[in-house]
PDB file of C-alpha atoms in Angstrom:
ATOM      1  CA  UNK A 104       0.000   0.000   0.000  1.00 95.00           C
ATOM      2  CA  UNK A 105       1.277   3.283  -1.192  1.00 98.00           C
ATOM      3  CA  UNK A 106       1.026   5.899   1.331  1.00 98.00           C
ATOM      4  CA  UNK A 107       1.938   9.671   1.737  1.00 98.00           C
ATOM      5  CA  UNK A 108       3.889  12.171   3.561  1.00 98.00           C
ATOM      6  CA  UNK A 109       4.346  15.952   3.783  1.00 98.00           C
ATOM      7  CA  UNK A 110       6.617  17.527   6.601  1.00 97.00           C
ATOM      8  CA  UNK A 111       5.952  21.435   5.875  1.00 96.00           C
ATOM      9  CA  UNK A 112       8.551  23.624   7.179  1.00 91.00           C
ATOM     10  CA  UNK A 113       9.369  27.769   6.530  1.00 87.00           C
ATOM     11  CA  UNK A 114      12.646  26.709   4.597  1.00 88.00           C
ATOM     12  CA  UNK A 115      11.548  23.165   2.833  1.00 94.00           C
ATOM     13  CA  UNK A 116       9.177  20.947   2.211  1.00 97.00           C
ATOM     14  CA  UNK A 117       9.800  17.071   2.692  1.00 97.00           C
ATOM     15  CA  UNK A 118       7.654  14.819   0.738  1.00 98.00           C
ATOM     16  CA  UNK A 119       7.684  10.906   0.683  1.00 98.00           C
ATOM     17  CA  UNK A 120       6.135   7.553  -0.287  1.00 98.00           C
ATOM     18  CA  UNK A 121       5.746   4.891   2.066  1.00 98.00           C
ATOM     19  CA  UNK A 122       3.811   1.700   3.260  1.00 95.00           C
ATOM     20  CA  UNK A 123       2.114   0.302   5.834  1.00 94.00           C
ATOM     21  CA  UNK A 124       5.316  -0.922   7.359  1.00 94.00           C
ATOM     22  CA  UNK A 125       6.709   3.021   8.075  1.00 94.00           C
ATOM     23  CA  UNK A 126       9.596   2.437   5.828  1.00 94.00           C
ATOM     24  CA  UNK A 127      10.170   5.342   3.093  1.00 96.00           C
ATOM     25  CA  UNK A 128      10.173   4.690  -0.469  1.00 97.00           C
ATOM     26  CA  UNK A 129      10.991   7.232  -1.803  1.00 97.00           C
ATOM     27  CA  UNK A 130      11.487  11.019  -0.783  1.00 97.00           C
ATOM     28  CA  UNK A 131      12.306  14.293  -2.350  1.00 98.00           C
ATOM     29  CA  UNK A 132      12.678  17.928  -0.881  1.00 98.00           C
ATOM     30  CA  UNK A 133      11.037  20.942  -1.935  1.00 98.00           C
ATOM     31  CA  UNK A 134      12.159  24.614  -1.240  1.00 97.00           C
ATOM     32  CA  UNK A 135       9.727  26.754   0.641  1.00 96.00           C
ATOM     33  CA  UNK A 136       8.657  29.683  -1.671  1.00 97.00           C
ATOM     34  CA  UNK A 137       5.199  30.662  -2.405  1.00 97.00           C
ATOM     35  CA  UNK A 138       1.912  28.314  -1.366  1.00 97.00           C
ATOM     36  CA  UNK A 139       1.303  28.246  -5.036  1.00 97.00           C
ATOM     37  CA  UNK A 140       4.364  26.958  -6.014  1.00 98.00           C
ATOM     38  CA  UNK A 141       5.570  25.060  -3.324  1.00 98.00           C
ATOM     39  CA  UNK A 142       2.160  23.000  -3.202  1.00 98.00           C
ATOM     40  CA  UNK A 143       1.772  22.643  -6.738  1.00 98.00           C
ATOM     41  CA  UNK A 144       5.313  21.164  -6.762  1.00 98.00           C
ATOM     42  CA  UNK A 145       3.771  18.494  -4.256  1.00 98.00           C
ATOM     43  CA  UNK A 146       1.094  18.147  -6.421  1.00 98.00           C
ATOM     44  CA  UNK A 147       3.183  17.036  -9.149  1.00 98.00           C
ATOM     45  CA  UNK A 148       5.044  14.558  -6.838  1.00 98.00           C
ATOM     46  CA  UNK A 149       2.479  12.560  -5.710  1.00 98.00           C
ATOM     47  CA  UNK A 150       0.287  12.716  -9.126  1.00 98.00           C
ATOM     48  CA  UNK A 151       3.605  10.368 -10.275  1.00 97.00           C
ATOM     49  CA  UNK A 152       1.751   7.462  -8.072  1.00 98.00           C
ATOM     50  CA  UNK A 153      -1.690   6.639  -9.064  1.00 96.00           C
ATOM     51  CA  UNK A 154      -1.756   3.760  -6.328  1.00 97.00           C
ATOM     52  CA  UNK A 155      -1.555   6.373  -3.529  1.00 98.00           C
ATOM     53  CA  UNK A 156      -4.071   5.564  -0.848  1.00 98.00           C
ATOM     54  CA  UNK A 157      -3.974   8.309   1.533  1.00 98.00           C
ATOM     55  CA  UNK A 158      -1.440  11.268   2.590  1.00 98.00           C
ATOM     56  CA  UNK A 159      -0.669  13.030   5.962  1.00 98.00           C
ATOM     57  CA  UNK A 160       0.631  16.425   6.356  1.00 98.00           C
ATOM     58  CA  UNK A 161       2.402  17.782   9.042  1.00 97.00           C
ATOM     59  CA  UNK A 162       2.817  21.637   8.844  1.00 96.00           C
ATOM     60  CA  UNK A 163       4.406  24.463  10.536  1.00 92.00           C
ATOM     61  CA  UNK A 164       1.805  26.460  11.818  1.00 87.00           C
ATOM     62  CA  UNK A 165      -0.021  27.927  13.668  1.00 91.00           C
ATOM     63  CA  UNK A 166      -2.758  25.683  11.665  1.00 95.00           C
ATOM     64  CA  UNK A 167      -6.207  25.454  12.184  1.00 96.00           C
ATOM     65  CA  UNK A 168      -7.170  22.293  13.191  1.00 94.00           C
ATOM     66  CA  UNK A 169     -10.701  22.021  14.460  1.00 93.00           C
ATOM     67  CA  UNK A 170     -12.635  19.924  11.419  1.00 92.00           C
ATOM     68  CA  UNK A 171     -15.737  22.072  12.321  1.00 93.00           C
ATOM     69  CA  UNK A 172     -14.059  25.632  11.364  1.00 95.00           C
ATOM     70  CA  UNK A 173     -14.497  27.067   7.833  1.00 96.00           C
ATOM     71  CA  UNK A 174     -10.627  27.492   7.751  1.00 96.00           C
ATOM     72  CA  UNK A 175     -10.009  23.733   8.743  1.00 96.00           C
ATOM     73  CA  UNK A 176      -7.073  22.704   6.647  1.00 97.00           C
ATOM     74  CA  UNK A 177      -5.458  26.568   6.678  1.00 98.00           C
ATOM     75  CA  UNK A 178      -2.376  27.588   7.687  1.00 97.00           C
ATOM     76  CA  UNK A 179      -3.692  31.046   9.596  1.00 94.00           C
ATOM     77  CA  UNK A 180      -1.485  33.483  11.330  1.00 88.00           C
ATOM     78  CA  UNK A 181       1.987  32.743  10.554  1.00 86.00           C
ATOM     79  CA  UNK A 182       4.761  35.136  10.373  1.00 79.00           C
ATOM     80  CA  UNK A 183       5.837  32.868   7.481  1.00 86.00           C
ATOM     81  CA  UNK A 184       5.397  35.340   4.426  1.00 90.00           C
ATOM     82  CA  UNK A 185       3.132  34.883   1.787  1.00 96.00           C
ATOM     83  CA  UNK A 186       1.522  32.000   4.147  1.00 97.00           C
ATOM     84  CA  UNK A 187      -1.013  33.410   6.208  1.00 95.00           C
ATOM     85  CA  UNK A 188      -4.359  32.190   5.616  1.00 96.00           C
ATOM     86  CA  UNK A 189      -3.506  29.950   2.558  1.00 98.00           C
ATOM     87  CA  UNK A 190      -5.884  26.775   1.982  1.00 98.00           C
ATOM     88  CA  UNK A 191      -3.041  24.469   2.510  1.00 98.00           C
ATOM     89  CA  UNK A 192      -5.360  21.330   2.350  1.00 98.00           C
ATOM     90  CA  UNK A 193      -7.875  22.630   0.273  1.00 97.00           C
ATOM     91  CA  UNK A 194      -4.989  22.958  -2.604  1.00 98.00           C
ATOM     92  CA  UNK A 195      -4.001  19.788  -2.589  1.00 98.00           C
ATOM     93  CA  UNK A 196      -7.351  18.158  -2.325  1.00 97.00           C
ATOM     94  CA  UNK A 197      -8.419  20.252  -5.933  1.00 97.00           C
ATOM     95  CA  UNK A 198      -5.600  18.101  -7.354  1.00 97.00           C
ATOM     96  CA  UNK A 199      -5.382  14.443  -5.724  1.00 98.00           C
ATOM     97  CA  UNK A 200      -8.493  12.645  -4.560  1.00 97.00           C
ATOM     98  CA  UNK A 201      -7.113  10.734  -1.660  1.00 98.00           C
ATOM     99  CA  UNK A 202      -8.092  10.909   2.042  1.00 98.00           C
ATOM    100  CA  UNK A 203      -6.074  13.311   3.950  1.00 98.00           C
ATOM    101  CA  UNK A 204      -4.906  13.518   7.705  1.00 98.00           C
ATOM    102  CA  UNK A 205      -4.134  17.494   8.610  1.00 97.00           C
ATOM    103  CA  UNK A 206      -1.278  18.018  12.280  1.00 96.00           C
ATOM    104  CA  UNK A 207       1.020  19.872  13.017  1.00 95.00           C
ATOM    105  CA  UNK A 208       4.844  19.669  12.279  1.00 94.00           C
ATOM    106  CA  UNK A 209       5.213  18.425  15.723  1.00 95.00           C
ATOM    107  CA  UNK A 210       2.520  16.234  16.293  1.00 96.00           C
ATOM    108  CA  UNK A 211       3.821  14.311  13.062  1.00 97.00           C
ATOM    109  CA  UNK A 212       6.770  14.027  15.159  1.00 96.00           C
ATOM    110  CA  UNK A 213       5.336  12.933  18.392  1.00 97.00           C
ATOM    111  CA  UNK A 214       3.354  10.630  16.484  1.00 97.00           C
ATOM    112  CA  UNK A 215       5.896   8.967  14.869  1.00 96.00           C
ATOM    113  CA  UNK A 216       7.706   8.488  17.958  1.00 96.00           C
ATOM    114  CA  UNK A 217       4.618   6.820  19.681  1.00 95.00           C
ATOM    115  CA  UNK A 218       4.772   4.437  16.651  1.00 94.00           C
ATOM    116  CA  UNK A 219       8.251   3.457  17.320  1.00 93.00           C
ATOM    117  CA  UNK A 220       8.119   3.255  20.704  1.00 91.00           C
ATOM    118  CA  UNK A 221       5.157   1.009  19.993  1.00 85.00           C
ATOM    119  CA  UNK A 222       6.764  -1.451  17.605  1.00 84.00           C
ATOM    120  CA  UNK A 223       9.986  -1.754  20.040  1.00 80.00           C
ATOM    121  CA  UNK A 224       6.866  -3.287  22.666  1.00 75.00           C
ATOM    122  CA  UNK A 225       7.795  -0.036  25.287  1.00 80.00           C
ATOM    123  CA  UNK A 226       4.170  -0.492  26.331  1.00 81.00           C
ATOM    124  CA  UNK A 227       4.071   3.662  26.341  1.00 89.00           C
ATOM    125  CA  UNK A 228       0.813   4.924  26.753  1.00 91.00           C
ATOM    126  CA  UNK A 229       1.718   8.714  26.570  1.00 95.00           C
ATOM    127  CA  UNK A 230       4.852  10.514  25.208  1.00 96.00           C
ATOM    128  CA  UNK A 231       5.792  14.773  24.940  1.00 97.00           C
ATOM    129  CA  UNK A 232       7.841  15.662  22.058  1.00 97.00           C
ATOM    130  CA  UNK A 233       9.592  19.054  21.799  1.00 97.00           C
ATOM    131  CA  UNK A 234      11.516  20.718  18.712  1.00 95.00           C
ATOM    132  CA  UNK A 235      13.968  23.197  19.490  1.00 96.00           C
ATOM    133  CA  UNK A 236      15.388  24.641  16.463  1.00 91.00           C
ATOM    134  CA  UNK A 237      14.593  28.043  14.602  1.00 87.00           C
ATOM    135  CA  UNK A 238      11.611  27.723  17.178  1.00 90.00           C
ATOM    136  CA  UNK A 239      10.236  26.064  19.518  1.00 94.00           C
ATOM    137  CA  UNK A 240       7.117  23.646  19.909  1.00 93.00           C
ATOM    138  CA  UNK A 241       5.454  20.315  20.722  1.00 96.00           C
ATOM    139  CA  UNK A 242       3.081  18.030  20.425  1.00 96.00           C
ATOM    140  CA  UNK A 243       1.629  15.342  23.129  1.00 96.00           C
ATOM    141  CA  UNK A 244      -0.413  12.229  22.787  1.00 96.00           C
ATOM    142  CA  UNK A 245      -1.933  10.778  25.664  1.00 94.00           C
ATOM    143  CA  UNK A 246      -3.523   7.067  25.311  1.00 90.00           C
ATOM    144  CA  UNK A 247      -2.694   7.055  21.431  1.00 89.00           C
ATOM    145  CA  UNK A 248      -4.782  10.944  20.889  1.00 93.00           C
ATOM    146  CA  UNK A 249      -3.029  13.919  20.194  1.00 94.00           C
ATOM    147  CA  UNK A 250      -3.926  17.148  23.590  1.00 92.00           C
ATOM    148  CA  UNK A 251      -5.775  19.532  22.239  1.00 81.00           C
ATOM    149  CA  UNK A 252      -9.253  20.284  21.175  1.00 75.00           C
ATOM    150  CA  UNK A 253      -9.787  24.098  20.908  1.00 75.00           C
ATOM    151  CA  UNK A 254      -6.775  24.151  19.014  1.00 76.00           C
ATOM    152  CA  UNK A 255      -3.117  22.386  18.680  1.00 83.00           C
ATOM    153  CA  UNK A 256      -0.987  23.068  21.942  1.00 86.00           C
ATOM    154  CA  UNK A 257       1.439  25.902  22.134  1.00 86.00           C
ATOM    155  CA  UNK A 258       3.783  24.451  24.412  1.00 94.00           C
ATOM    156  CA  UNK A 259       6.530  26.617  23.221  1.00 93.00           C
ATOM    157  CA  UNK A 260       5.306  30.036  24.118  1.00 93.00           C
ATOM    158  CA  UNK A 261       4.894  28.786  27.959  1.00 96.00           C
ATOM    159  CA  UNK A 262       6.439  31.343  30.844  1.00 97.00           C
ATOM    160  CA  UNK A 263       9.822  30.005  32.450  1.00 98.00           C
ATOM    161  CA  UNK A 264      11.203  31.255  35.836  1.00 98.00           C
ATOM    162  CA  UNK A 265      14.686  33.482  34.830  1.00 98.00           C
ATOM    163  CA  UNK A 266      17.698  32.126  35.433  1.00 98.00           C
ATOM    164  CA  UNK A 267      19.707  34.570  37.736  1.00 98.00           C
ATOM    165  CA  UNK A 268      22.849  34.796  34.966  1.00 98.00           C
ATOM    166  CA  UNK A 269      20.220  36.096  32.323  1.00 98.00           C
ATOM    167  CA  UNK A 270      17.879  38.831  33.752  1.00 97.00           C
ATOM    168  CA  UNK A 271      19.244  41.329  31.303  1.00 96.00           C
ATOM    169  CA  UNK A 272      18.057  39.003  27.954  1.00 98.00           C
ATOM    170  CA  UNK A 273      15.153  40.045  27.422  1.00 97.00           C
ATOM    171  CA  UNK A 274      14.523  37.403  24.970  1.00 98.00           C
ATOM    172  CA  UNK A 275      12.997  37.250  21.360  1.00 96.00           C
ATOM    173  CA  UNK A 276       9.494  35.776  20.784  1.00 94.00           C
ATOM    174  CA  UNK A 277       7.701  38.894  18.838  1.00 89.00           C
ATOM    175  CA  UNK A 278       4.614  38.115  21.177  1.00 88.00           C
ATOM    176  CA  UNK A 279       5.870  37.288  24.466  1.00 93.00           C
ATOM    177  CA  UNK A 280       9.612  38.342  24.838  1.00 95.00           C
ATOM    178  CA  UNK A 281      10.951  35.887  27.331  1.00 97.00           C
ATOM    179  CA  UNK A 282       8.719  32.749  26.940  1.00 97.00           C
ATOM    180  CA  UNK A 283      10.611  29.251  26.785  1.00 98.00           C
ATOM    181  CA  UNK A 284      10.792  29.692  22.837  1.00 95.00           C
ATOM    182  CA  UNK A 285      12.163  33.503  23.291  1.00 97.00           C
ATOM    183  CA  UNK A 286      14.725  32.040  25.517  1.00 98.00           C
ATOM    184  CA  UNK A 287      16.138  28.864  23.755  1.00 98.00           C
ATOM    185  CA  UNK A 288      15.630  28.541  20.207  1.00 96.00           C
ATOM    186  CA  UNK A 289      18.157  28.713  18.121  1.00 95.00           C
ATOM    187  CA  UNK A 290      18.278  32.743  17.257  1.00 95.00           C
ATOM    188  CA  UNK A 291      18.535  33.524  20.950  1.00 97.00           C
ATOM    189  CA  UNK A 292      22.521  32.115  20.804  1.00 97.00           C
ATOM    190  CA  UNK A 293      23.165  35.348  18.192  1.00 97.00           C
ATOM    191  CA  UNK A 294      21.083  37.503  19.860  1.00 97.00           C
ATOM    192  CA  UNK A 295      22.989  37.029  23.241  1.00 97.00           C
ATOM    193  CA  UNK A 296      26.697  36.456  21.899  1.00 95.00           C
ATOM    194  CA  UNK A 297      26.483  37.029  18.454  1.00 96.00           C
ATOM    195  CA  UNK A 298      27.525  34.076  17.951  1.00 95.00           C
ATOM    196  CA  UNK A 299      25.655  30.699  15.657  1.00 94.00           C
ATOM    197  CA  UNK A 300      24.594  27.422  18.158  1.00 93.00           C
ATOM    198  CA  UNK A 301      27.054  25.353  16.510  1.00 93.00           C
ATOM    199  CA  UNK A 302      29.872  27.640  17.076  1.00 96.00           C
ATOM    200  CA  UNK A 303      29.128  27.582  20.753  1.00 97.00           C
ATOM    201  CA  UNK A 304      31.214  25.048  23.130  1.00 97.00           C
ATOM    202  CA  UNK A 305      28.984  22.847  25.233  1.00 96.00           C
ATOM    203  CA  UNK A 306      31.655  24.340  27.887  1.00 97.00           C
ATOM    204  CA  UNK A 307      30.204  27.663  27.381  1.00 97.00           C
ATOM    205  CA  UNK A 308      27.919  28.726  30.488  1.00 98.00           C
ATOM    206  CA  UNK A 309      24.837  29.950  27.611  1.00 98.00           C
ATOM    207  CA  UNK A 310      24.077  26.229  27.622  1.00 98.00           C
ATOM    208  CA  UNK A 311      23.718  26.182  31.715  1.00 98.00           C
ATOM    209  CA  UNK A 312      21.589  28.378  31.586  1.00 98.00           C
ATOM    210  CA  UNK A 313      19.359  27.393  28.633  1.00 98.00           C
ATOM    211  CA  UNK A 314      19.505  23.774  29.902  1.00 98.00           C
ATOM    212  CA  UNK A 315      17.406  25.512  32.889  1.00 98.00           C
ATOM    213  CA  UNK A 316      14.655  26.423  30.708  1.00 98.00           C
ATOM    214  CA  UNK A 317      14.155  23.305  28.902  1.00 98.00           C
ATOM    215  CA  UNK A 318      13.853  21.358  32.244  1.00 98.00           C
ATOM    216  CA  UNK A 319      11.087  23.436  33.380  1.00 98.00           C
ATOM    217  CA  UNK A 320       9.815  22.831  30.257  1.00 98.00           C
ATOM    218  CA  UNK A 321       9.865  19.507  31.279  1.00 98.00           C
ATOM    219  CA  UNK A 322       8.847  19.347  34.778  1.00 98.00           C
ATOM    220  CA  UNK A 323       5.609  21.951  33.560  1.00 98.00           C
ATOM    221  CA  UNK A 324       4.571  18.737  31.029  1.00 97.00           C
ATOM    222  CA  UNK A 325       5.546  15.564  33.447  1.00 98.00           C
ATOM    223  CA  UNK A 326       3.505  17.050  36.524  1.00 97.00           C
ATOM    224  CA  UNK A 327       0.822  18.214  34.062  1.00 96.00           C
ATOM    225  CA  UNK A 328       0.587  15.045  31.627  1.00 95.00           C
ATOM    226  CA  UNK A 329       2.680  12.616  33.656  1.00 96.00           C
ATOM    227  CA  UNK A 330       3.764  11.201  30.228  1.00 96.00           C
ATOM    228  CA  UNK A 331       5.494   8.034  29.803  1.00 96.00           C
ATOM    229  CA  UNK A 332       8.670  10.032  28.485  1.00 96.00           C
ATOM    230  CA  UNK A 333       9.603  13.182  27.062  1.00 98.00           C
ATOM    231  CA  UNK A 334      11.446  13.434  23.442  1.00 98.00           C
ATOM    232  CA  UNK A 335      13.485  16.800  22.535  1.00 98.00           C
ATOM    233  CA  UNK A 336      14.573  16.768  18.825  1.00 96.00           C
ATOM    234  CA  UNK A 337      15.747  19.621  16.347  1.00 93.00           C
ATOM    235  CA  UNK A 338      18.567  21.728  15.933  1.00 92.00           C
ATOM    236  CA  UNK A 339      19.795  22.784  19.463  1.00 96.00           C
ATOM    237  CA  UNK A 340      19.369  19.570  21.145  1.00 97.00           C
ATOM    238  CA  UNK A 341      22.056  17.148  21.345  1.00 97.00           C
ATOM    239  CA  UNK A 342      22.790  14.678  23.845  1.00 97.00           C
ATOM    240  CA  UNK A 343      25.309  16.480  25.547  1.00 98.00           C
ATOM    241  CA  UNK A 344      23.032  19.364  26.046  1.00 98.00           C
ATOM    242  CA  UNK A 345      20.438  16.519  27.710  1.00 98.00           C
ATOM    243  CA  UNK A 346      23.079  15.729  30.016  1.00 98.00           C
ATOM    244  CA  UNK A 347      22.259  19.108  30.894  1.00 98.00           C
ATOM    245  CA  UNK A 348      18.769  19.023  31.052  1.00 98.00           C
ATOM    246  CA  UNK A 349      18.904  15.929  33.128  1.00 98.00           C
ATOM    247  CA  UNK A 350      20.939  16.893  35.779  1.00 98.00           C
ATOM    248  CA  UNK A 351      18.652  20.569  35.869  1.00 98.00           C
ATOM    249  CA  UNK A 352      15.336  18.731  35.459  1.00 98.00           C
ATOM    250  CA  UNK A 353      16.535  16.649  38.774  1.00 98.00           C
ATOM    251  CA  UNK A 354      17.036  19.360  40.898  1.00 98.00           C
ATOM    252  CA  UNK A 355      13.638  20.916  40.024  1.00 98.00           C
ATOM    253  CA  UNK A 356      11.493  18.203  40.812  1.00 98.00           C
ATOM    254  CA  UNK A 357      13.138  16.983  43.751  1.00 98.00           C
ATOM    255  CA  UNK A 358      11.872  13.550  43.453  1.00 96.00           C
ATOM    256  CA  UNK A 359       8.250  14.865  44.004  1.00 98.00           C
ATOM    257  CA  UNK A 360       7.008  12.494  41.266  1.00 98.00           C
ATOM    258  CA  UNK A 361       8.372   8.981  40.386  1.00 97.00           C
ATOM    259  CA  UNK A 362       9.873   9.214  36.263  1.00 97.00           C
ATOM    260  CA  UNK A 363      11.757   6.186  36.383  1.00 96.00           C
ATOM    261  CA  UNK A 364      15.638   6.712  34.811  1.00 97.00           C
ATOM    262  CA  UNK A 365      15.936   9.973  33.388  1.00 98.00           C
ATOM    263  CA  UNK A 366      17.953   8.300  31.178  1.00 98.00           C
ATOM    264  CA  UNK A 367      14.740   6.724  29.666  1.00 96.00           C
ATOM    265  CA  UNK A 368      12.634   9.651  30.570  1.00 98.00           C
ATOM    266  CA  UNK A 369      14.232  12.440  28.879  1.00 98.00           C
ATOM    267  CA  UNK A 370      15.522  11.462  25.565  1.00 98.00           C
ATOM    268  CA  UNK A 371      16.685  11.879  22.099  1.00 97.00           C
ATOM    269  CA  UNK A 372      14.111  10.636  18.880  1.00 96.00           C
ATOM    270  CA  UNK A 373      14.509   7.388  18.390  1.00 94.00           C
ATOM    271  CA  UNK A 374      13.960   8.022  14.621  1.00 92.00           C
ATOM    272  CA  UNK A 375      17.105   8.668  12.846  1.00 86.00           C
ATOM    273  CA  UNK A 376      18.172  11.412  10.951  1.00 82.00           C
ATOM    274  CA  UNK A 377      14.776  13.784  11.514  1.00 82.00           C
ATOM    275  CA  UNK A 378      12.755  11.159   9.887  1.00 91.00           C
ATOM    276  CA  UNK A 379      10.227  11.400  13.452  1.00 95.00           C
ATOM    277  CA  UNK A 380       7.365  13.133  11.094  1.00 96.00           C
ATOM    278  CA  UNK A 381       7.160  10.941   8.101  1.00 97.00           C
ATOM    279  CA  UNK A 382       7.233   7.910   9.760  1.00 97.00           C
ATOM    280  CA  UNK A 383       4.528   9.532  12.131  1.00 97.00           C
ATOM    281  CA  UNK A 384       3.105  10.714   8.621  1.00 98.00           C
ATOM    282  CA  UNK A 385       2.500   7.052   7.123  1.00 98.00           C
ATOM    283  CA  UNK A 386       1.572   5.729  10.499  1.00 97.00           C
ATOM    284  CA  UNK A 387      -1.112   8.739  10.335  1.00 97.00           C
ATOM    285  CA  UNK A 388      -2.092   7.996   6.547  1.00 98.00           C
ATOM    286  CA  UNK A 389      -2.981   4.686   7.337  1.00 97.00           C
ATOM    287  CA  UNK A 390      -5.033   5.593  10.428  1.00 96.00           C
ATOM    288  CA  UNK A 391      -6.793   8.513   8.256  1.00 97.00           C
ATOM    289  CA  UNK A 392      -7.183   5.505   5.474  1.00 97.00           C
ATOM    290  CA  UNK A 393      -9.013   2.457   7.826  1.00 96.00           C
ATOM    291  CA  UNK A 394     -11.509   5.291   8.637  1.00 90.00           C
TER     292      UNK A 394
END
């Protein structure tokens, strides 16, 4: 069975062809330019396999995702130019006649590592994952369902407690200033030291303190959600910097709550190479499919 996948992000698009087994056939990238071109160019990639059954898409966002609202399917307020308010779903579906599963970047991602965790027989009932790259955002599923009704969760605009070292950052989310993704996505490392992440020693004290925001970030979720485990991917994270996080997120909760190993509780993807939202993607497909 042929199925499909669309990660959107602001720089590219990744599209791929799968099966019901999760494992990519075949997969192609697509530059980020205009929703015209952009989606017609996915269009044209997935018109090459007439045996398609179904396709997920996992966007950047914010997305509208109740299936009530007029503007299900759009991308609405984004500060991605050209993007606000475009039809995402409603483009494709002029063009292929296939059912269609609409999330969130992240949610793709969370999925996919629910899937995983899944087929390894974890026995997880609930899992938090968190990107933090060019932004910052995640997606939780709690007994196989994705949180969030009104709307998908915005877990990456929530308020953190300053560290002491960084009271004069005043941090650079465009809405909220210091909020967990104004504090520790990628940008902030240039906007505090002018210098890129990469460039940036694990040594250097930036990390100390940025480690203490992602581990409230992850106490705020365990004593809210109690999830089985918590997943950071993207850009910043590396398992060095977890280290980190680990040894911060201890001294936080105090052992108010049982996690188990933090070792197993706070973790890398277990999907290789970024590859969290397609596999989430096909895994989603099939779901939207055996409707």
């Amino acid at each position: 069975m042929q199925l499909g996948s669309i990660e959107a992000g602001g720089t590219k698009f990744v599209c791929a062809i799968g099966n019901e087994d999760y494992r990519t056939d075949n997969r192609v990238i697509i530059p980020t330019t205009t929703p015209e071109e952009t989606l017609s160019q996915c269009i044209a990639y997935f018109k090459q396999y007439p045996d398609l059954k179904a396709i997920a898409i996992s966007s950047f966002g914010p997305i509208e995702l109740r299936r009530n609202s007029p503007k299900y399917g759009y991308v609405t307020d984004t500060p991605k130019p050209g993007w606000s308010n475009t039809d995402f779903l409603g483009r494709l579906k002029q063009d292929l006649d296939v059912p269609m599963y609409w999330t969130t970047d992240v949610n793709g991602s969370a999925y996919g590592e629910y899937v995983v965790s899944t087929l390894f027989n974890e026995k997880i009932d609930s899992l938090v994952y968190f990107t933090i790259g060019t932004g910052v955002g995640a997606g939780a599923i709690v007994d196989g369902e994705f949180v969030g009704s009104m709307g998908h969760p915005e877990m990456g605009h929530v308020r953190v407690k300053r560290h002491p070292d960084d009271l004069d950052f005043a941090g650079i989310c465009p809405f909220h200033g210091d909020c967990l993704e104004g504090l520790v996505s990628g940008p902030t490392f240039e906007a505090r030291i002018g210098k890129h992440g990469h460039e940036v020693p694990l040594t250097d004290h930036v990390w100390d303190i940025m480690a203490y925001y992602v581990a409230q970030a992850a106490l705020q979720e365990t004593l809210m959600l109690r999830p089985d485990k918590i997943v950071f991917g993207g850009g910043v994270v590396s398992p060095e910097f977890l280290v980190k996080v680990r040894a911060e997120f201890a001294k936080l909760l105090n052992n108010y709550v049982d996690v188990g190993k933090l070792e197993d509780y706070i973790v890398m993807p277990s999907v290789k190479d970024n590859g969290s939202a397609t596999l989430g993607d096909f895994a989603l497909a099939l779901r939207e499919y055996n409707k």
